Amino acid sequence: MAACKMLLSLKKTRSLFSRFGRHVTTWSPVGAAFNVKPHKRLDIVEKTVGLFGVPELSSPAGFQVATKSALLNTEKLLAKACSCAPGVETVNTFDELSDGLCKVADLADFIKVAHPDPAFREAAEKSCIEIGTVVEKLNTNVELCKSLKNLLDSPEIVAKLDPDTRRVAELFMFDFEISGIHLDDKLRKEAVALHVKLLDLNHEFLVGSHMPNRIARSAIPEHLQLHFASEGSFLQVGGLHADSPDDLVREIAYRIYLYPNADLMECLEELLKSRYQLAKLVGYESFGHRALKGTMAKTPETVMNFLQLLTEKLSERTAKDFKMMSNMKKKLNPRNAELMPWDHPFLSGVIRAERYNIEPSLYSPYFSLGGCMEGLNHLFTQLYGVSLMSEQSSAGEVWNEDVRKLAVVHETEGLLGYIYCDFFNRPNKPHQDCHFTIRGGRWCQTAGQYQLPVVVLMLSLPPPSKRAPTLLTPGMMENLFHEMGHAMHSMLGRTRYQHVTGTRCATDFAEVPSILMEYFASDYRVISHFARHYETGQPLPESMVARLCESKKVCGAADTQLQLRPPIDIFRCQLVIC
């Protein structure tokens, strides 16, 4: 049986390298893993290991089993945390308690939005709500808080703590404070109820905001119907079609996709009101003040001042950018020259392409997904001594056959963790580029070893075909580098406590490593190592990279201004809503 599997594996590998011509033989295993469609698994007799290797999660019912086990362990750790003598063990127990709940809740939080099976999504959602409710109760548990307070109120004990332990203890106390630990019993119960209500409202709004809107097929001109997904007598509009050269297609998409959904608006209004009620209940002026207290920005006023200042500084350049776009609109469509909200992304792209000859289709052949992954692998090796190793997932380990598994290996320290890459479009998959922490890293004292972090990167890319690998536009390539920045932050941010591991830091700081990765994606010294034409093997000329970098400055003020308005409006809303 083993020999048969080995021969089958060799046959599969050879077929990978024979699909796209002679230059493919230079691909590394990482490049090959992303540049071809995977073969169907022959795992009829192979035992399923469960999602992410968690045996209980071989079926939807396993979420209830995993949740029950986590909650039983929570009761034991709660008793230990409340009874142990103040010191390092107190903080270790708090972190272990948090880790046990997060390992189920974080995994379920991902599965509820990403798994193609509705039964898995529903089971995961129930786990999120059940564990979320317990977490909110723990955050207002007086005895648990008293245990931590006894530690922090003792100068002698605090002086013996190492800086990391002291900081984690302070962060746990901060969670108590913003959750309303200082309230009387009645108000604490009210705060918990509001937290639980917000869990439901947040999920309802997020799921609803990613759903496409429908319109009767008869309402759309027949020659434009092919641009939208069909659903019987309706058409589905699931995005803005911002790159479409057809003005009417962009207008239809903008008006239909963003058309207010009455149920969703009601949900949003209730969510904002509940946030405000919770913030006022626990002693904050607004939800914005509560949410920003633990960040670098600290207050909504700081954020608003920054946004307003940036708006003022950009005003002249923004006006020039919109003037350029208006002129381009007149040139392209003299009969309908008025600049409309759905025009900006398309027109700014046209101006860049015309001025610098950077049509995305000219670049895409050089940016095969596998080639970009090889480039990232080379960059990480040079920067951190870390390599990405493609691994075959076991039966039942992933939620879709298109998901690729990468092991992150350090040249001296060995295996650092795993990245699951869910990169390709599929029906009902959210169209968003994001990073999910499935399991945080931490030092396990009882096991005597480090708990390896596990993350998922989700992108929305076209899958490879029989004729060509997935080819990325420059924007897609930059997004890939950005998200991999988050993943490497999770892999390399190795801490003693999972409460502060990787991206579990101040929310605004969590974007710093990923933004830095975008600069690497624009540097020819980096791009030259991987940007090769997928058919000819020719390198991307340096002049094309230079034009691409220069083009990013075109309409940059307008791009920034259009991102500034929604945050300003949101902050105003959170400050005044009651």
XYZ file of C-alpha atoms in Angstrom, residues 23-527:
505
model
C 10.138 26.926 -17.772
C 7.881 25.389 -15.102
C 10.630 22.934 -14.183
C 12.354 25.814 -12.354
C 9.472 26.174 -9.896
C 10.164 25.290 -6.304
C 7.669 23.032 -4.478
C 6.057 26.202 -3.056
C 5.626 27.700 -6.523
C 4.284 24.451 -7.969
C 1.775 24.104 -5.113
C 0.104 27.395 -6.045
C 0.411 27.383 -9.819
C -1.647 24.269 -10.558
C -4.973 22.776 -9.619
C -4.587 20.058 -6.967
C -5.536 16.514 -7.862
C -8.557 14.939 -6.249
C -7.614 13.112 -3.062
C -7.871 9.331 -3.089
C -8.635 9.138 0.624
C -11.573 6.724 0.615
C -9.941 4.607 3.314
C -7.894 7.391 4.902
C -9.143 8.349 8.341
C -10.153 11.987 8.699
C -8.091 14.025 11.162
C -10.689 16.800 11.550
C -10.434 20.475 10.651
C -6.930 21.804 11.387
C -6.069 18.378 12.781
C -8.616 18.644 15.620
C -10.143 15.115 15.754
C -13.497 16.263 17.169
C -14.085 18.496 14.152
C -14.577 15.680 11.664
C -18.266 16.572 11.637
C -20.407 19.585 12.587
C -21.432 17.861 15.823
C -17.793 17.975 16.889
C -18.035 21.685 17.614
C -20.342 20.973 20.528
C -17.897 18.337 21.810
C -14.950 20.744 21.520
C -16.931 23.534 23.176
C -18.035 21.329 26.082
C -14.447 20.168 26.642
C -13.162 23.758 26.614
C -15.798 24.890 29.101
C -15.071 21.998 31.470
C -11.388 22.910 31.378
C -12.352 26.551 31.985
C -14.118 25.610 35.236
C -10.984 23.847 36.506
C -8.695 26.732 35.566
C -11.127 29.275 37.038
C -10.974 27.507 40.382
C -7.179 27.374 40.180
C -6.853 31.072 39.257
C -9.056 32.120 42.183
C -7.205 30.003 44.744
C -3.509 30.099 43.828
C -1.091 32.387 45.646
C -0.460 35.719 43.844
C 2.519 35.471 41.505
C 3.650 34.204 38.105
C 1.386 31.157 38.412
C -1.645 33.475 38.536
C -0.753 35.030 35.180
C 0.121 31.644 33.656
C -3.284 30.320 34.707
C -5.088 33.347 33.293
C -3.282 32.885 29.990
C -3.994 29.155 29.911
C -7.661 29.860 30.607
C -7.760 32.411 27.797
C -5.918 30.089 25.410
C -8.298 27.184 26.009
C -11.311 29.299 25.075
C -9.606 31.078 22.169
C -8.515 27.833 20.525
C -12.157 26.875 20.026
C -13.646 30.355 19.559
C -11.059 31.574 17.019
C -11.319 28.404 14.959
C -15.115 28.568 15.038
C -15.026 32.271 14.158
C -13.242 31.385 10.924
C -15.287 28.304 10.029
C -18.597 30.156 10.464
C -17.697 32.421 7.520
C -15.465 30.216 5.360
C -16.738 26.643 5.373
C -18.801 25.715 2.290
C -21.065 23.397 4.313
C -23.938 25.289 6.029
C -24.068 22.658 8.783
C -20.460 23.391 9.743
C -21.082 27.143 9.620
C -24.142 26.859 11.854
C -22.366 24.629 14.376
C -19.388 26.991 14.468
C -21.668 29.988 15.029
C -23.291 28.272 18.022
C -19.850 27.622 19.501
C -18.868 31.273 19.018
C -21.950 32.476 20.851
C -21.618 29.937 23.691
C -17.947 30.642 24.320
C -18.394 34.386 23.789
C -21.054 34.410 26.494
C -18.709 32.613 28.914
C -15.885 35.050 28.121
C -18.083 38.037 28.932
C -19.122 36.442 32.222
C -15.459 35.815 33.095
C -14.652 39.444 32.336
C -17.109 40.469 35.056
C -16.238 37.688 37.530
C -15.451 39.461 40.810
C -13.503 36.587 42.396
C -11.360 36.142 39.298
C -10.628 39.861 39.170
C -9.809 39.909 42.897
C -7.158 37.225 42.341
C -5.412 39.414 39.764
C -5.899 42.584 41.784
C -4.204 40.953 44.814
C -1.166 40.426 42.593
C -1.040 43.901 41.033
C -1.734 45.695 44.332
C 1.338 44.144 45.953
C 4.528 46.128 45.104
C 6.693 43.309 46.463
C 5.112 40.680 44.188
C 5.016 42.953 41.132
C 8.723 43.754 41.598
C 9.528 40.048 41.211
C 7.647 39.714 37.910
C 9.509 39.880 34.611
C 8.333 42.728 32.288
C 6.322 40.408 30.000
C 4.420 38.818 32.860
C 3.671 42.188 34.433
C 2.409 43.587 31.117
C 0.129 40.607 30.490
C -1.284 40.903 34.010
C -2.039 44.597 33.377
C -3.756 43.754 30.076
C -5.995 41.179 31.746
C -6.917 43.786 34.376
C -7.668 46.249 31.573
C -10.154 43.734 30.119
C -11.915 43.592 33.494
C -12.094 47.367 33.726
C -13.613 48.010 30.279
C -16.127 45.192 30.840
C -17.659 46.814 33.934
C -16.070 44.901 36.820
C -16.546 47.993 39.007
C -20.361 47.890 38.678
C -22.788 46.377 41.180
C -24.283 42.917 40.549
C -27.345 44.164 38.688
C -25.392 46.443 36.335
C -22.708 43.804 35.724
C -25.412 41.392 34.566
C -26.762 44.125 32.314
C -23.273 44.650 30.843
C -22.904 40.912 30.141
C -26.314 40.864 28.452
C -25.296 43.781 26.226
C -22.010 42.068 25.328
C -23.860 38.892 24.341
C -26.386 40.891 22.330
C -23.535 42.573 20.491
C -22.047 39.191 19.572
C -25.297 38.348 17.764
C -25.643 41.766 16.141
C -22.021 41.855 14.962
C -22.381 38.449 13.316
C -25.708 39.334 11.705
C -24.339 42.576 10.271
C -21.055 41.118 9.012
C -22.752 38.188 7.297
C -25.400 40.436 5.777
C -22.904 43.002 4.521
C -21.152 40.385 2.385
C -24.339 39.090 0.777
C -25.106 40.156 -2.815
C -28.210 42.184 -3.593
C -30.760 40.970 -6.144
C -32.604 42.785 -8.875
C -35.198 41.574 -11.352
C -33.561 40.519 -14.594
C -36.111 42.574 -16.529
C -34.849 45.787 -14.872
C -31.407 45.463 -16.475
C -30.792 45.992 -20.216
C -30.377 42.585 -21.848
C -26.912 43.301 -23.257
C -25.616 44.068 -19.722
C -27.087 41.051 -17.936
C -24.047 38.870 -18.705
C -21.959 40.999 -16.309
C -23.904 39.743 -13.282
C -24.571 36.333 -11.735
C -27.887 34.764 -12.666
C -30.473 33.528 -10.149
C -33.609 32.485 -12.015
C -35.579 35.609 -12.872
C -33.152 37.705 -10.806
C -29.576 38.918 -11.172
C -27.141 38.931 -8.256
C -24.903 41.973 -7.785
C -22.112 40.980 -5.423
C -19.629 43.791 -5.985
C -19.028 47.249 -7.421
C -17.540 46.203 -10.802
C -15.306 49.238 -10.338
C -12.921 48.241 -13.158
C -15.608 47.864 -15.816
C -15.105 50.256 -18.765
C -18.892 50.440 -19.212
C -20.324 53.438 -17.318
C -23.734 51.828 -17.040
C -22.379 48.557 -15.611
C -20.545 50.509 -12.908
C -23.633 52.589 -12.155
C -25.909 49.529 -11.899
C -23.440 47.725 -9.636
C -22.971 50.789 -7.406
C -26.679 51.486 -7.025
C -27.777 47.880 -6.511
C -24.907 46.514 -4.416
C -24.988 49.509 -2.051
C -28.776 49.839 -2.010
C -29.872 50.021 1.648
C -31.179 46.746 3.009
C -33.927 47.535 5.521
C -33.139 44.552 7.774
C -29.412 45.288 7.695
C -29.930 48.978 8.440
C -32.146 48.060 11.382
C -29.425 45.689 12.600
C -26.773 48.409 12.246
C -28.872 50.947 14.119
C -29.479 48.484 16.952
C -25.778 47.575 17.011
C -24.707 51.217 17.334
C -27.289 51.905 20.046
C -26.188 48.817 22.009
C -22.542 49.836 21.726
C -23.364 53.276 23.063
C -25.432 51.824 25.935
C -22.596 49.473 26.873
C -19.997 52.227 26.756
C -22.077 54.545 28.941
C -22.868 51.717 31.336
C -19.198 50.940 31.991
C -18.232 54.595 32.293
C -17.152 55.857 28.856
C -18.322 58.881 26.911
C -18.889 56.791 23.780
C -18.079 53.372 22.322
C -15.271 55.039 20.394
C -13.635 56.131 23.655
C -13.919 52.595 25.042
C -12.603 50.899 21.884
C -9.588 53.213 21.515
C -8.427 53.290 25.126
C -6.019 50.382 24.631
C -4.586 51.596 21.314
C -1.823 53.979 20.272
C -4.410 56.578 19.234
C -6.020 56.465 22.720
C -9.069 58.707 22.022
C -11.548 59.445 19.204
C -10.527 63.092 19.428
C -6.953 62.154 18.467
C -8.235 60.166 15.491
C -10.631 62.902 14.379
C -7.916 65.555 14.632
C -5.612 63.437 12.489
C -8.276 62.750 9.865
C -9.332 66.388 9.699
C -5.710 67.576 9.442
C -5.021 65.088 6.661
C -8.141 66.235 4.817
C -7.006 69.865 5.000
C -3.471 69.060 3.863
C -4.774 67.057 0.900
C -7.484 69.481 -0.219
C -5.565 71.218 -3.036
C -4.090 67.996 -4.413
C -7.477 66.286 -4.139
C -9.106 69.050 -6.178
C -6.455 68.638 -8.907
C -6.988 64.856 -8.947
C -10.743 65.190 -9.361
C -10.176 67.774 -12.093
C -8.014 65.232 -13.950
C -10.687 62.570 -13.581
C -13.389 64.960 -14.741
C -11.373 65.775 -17.874
C -10.857 62.089 -18.551
C -14.598 61.450 -18.165
C -15.314 64.179 -20.748
C -12.785 62.596 -23.088
C -14.240 59.090 -22.753
C -17.909 60.007 -22.621
C -18.636 63.547 -23.880
C -22.390 62.965 -23.765
C -22.346 62.045 -20.087
C -19.374 63.935 -18.697
C -20.477 64.478 -15.107
C -18.174 62.773 -12.590
C -20.141 60.256 -10.537
C -19.309 58.255 -7.367
C -18.870 55.017 -9.349
C -16.339 56.594 -11.720
C -13.340 57.206 -9.448
C -11.621 53.768 -9.347
C -12.016 53.244 -13.085
C -10.968 56.731 -14.178
C -7.944 56.885 -11.878
C -6.867 53.541 -13.354
C -7.325 54.857 -16.894
C -5.227 57.945 -16.109
C -2.444 55.814 -14.626
C -2.504 53.441 -17.587
C -2.453 56.278 -20.122
C 0.287 58.263 -18.409
C 2.594 55.373 -17.489
C 1.422 52.509 -19.720
C 0.681 50.271 -16.756
C -2.329 48.335 -17.969
C -2.648 45.459 -15.441
C -2.790 42.891 -18.263
C 0.781 43.861 -19.194
C 2.013 42.948 -15.706
C -0.090 39.917 -14.830
C 1.867 37.376 -16.935
C 4.925 38.169 -14.791
C 3.041 37.716 -11.514
C 1.939 34.099 -11.405
C 0.721 33.224 -7.909
C 3.339 30.485 -7.579
C 6.061 32.881 -8.670
C 4.937 35.449 -6.089
C 4.961 32.795 -3.362
C 8.511 31.860 -4.387
C 9.415 35.533 -4.119
C 7.960 35.740 -0.624
C 9.824 32.579 0.333
C 13.101 34.080 -0.897
C 12.420 37.357 0.928
C 11.615 35.640 4.226
C 14.726 33.498 3.940
C 16.889 36.582 3.434
C 15.215 38.657 6.162
C 14.448 36.113 8.858
C 16.147 32.831 7.977
C 12.674 31.359 7.490
C 11.426 29.096 4.682
C 7.912 28.207 3.492
C 7.462 24.471 2.975
C 4.450 23.132 1.082
C 2.768 20.244 2.920
C 0.051 17.827 1.852
C -2.942 18.227 4.155
C -4.506 15.126 5.671
C -8.055 13.933 5.008
C -10.583 16.304 6.588
C -7.923 18.796 7.666
C -9.037 21.560 5.284
C -12.495 22.845 4.392
C -11.924 22.935 0.632
C -9.600 21.033 -1.708
C -8.164 24.324 -3.042
C -6.668 25.227 0.357
C -2.861 24.942 0.497
C -0.931 24.242 3.696
C 2.463 25.806 4.401
C 4.866 24.942 7.186
C 7.035 27.861 8.335
C 10.510 26.565 9.187
C 13.401 28.511 10.728
C 16.940 27.585 9.722
C 18.052 26.987 13.324
C 14.900 26.827 15.470
C 12.927 24.440 13.248
C 9.168 24.481 12.749
C 7.560 27.801 13.779
C 3.931 27.228 12.767
C 1.473 26.677 9.912
C -0.222 28.936 7.371
C -3.338 27.669 5.569
C -3.806 29.538 2.293
C -7.438 29.850 1.181
C -6.708 31.933 -1.887
C -9.221 31.013 -4.587
C -12.756 32.147 -5.336
C -15.629 29.722 -4.823
C -19.406 30.095 -4.499
C -20.573 31.715 -1.232
C -17.033 32.498 -0.095
C -16.682 36.019 1.353
C -14.944 38.381 -1.060
C -12.391 39.780 1.317
C -8.645 39.623 1.870
C -7.937 38.886 5.522
C -5.878 37.048 8.127
C -7.386 34.772 10.794
C -5.608 33.533 13.906
C -6.697 29.945 14.533
C -4.295 29.223 17.360
C -1.890 31.583 19.087
C 1.631 30.685 20.087
C 2.578 30.321 23.748
C 4.965 28.437 26.005
C 3.181 25.388 27.452
C 4.705 24.840 30.851
C 3.044 21.462 31.446
C 4.093 20.094 28.026
C 7.519 21.698 28.173
C 7.301 22.970 24.603
C 6.071 25.864 22.516
C 2.506 25.770 21.177
C 2.865 26.424 17.445
C 0.695 29.186 15.965
C -1.775 28.378 13.180
C -3.267 31.027 10.877
C -5.377 31.260 7.729
C -4.922 33.745 4.916
C -8.026 34.335 2.816
C -7.862 35.991 -0.611
C -10.255 36.178 -3.559
C -8.225 35.060 -6.581
C -9.212 33.193 -9.735
C -8.054 29.552 -9.558
C -5.434 28.235 -12.013
C -6.747 26.700 -15.236
C -5.462 23.896 -17.447
C -3.869 26.517 -19.712
C -2.360 28.980 -17.236
C -1.598 29.528 -13.557
C -3.359 32.193 -11.504
C -2.015 35.545 -12.713
C -2.121 38.521 -10.361
C -2.554 42.180 -11.106
C -0.073 44.478 -9.339
C -2.820 45.306 -6.818
C -3.462 41.632 -6.099
C 0.257 41.027 -5.672
C 0.492 43.900 -3.190
C -2.494 42.524 -1.242
C -0.801 39.114 -1.096
C 2.343 40.685 0.378
C 0.204 42.639 2.862
C -1.612 39.559 4.158
C 1.604 37.547 4.330
C 2.935 40.334 6.533
C 0.174 39.513 9.016
C 0.948 35.800 8.763
C 4.654 36.266 9.441
C 3.826 38.589 12.343
C 1.887 35.661 13.832
C 4.725 33.226 13.124
C 7.622 35.373 14.345
C 5.909 37.192 17.228
C 6.760 34.310 19.556
C 5.853 35.207 23.123
C 5.573 33.363 26.385
C 1.867 34.257 26.610
C -0.741 33.758 23.883
C -2.588 36.857 25.117
C 0.066 39.005 23.383
C 1.332 36.683 20.663
C 1.690 37.803 17.041
C -1.098 40.096 15.880
C -2.713 40.056 19.349
C -1.433 43.536 20.037
C -2.843 47.061 19.807
C -5.152 47.010 16.775
C -3.510 49.968 15.064
C -0.019 48.498 15.563
C -1.085 45.152 14.068
C -1.091 46.770 10.610
C 2.527 47.960 10.777
C 4.298 44.738 9.610
C 1.806 44.230 6.779
C 2.128 47.836 5.554
C 5.910 47.422 5.534
C 5.482 44.335 3.342
C 3.731 46.496 0.728
C 6.959 48.470 0.329
C 8.825 45.246 -0.457
C 6.178 44.533 -3.109
C 7.149 47.782 -4.877
C 10.939 47.374 -4.728
C 12.662 46.083 -7.875
C 15.399 44.461 -5.765
C 12.677 42.182 -4.384
C 10.485 41.887 -7.493
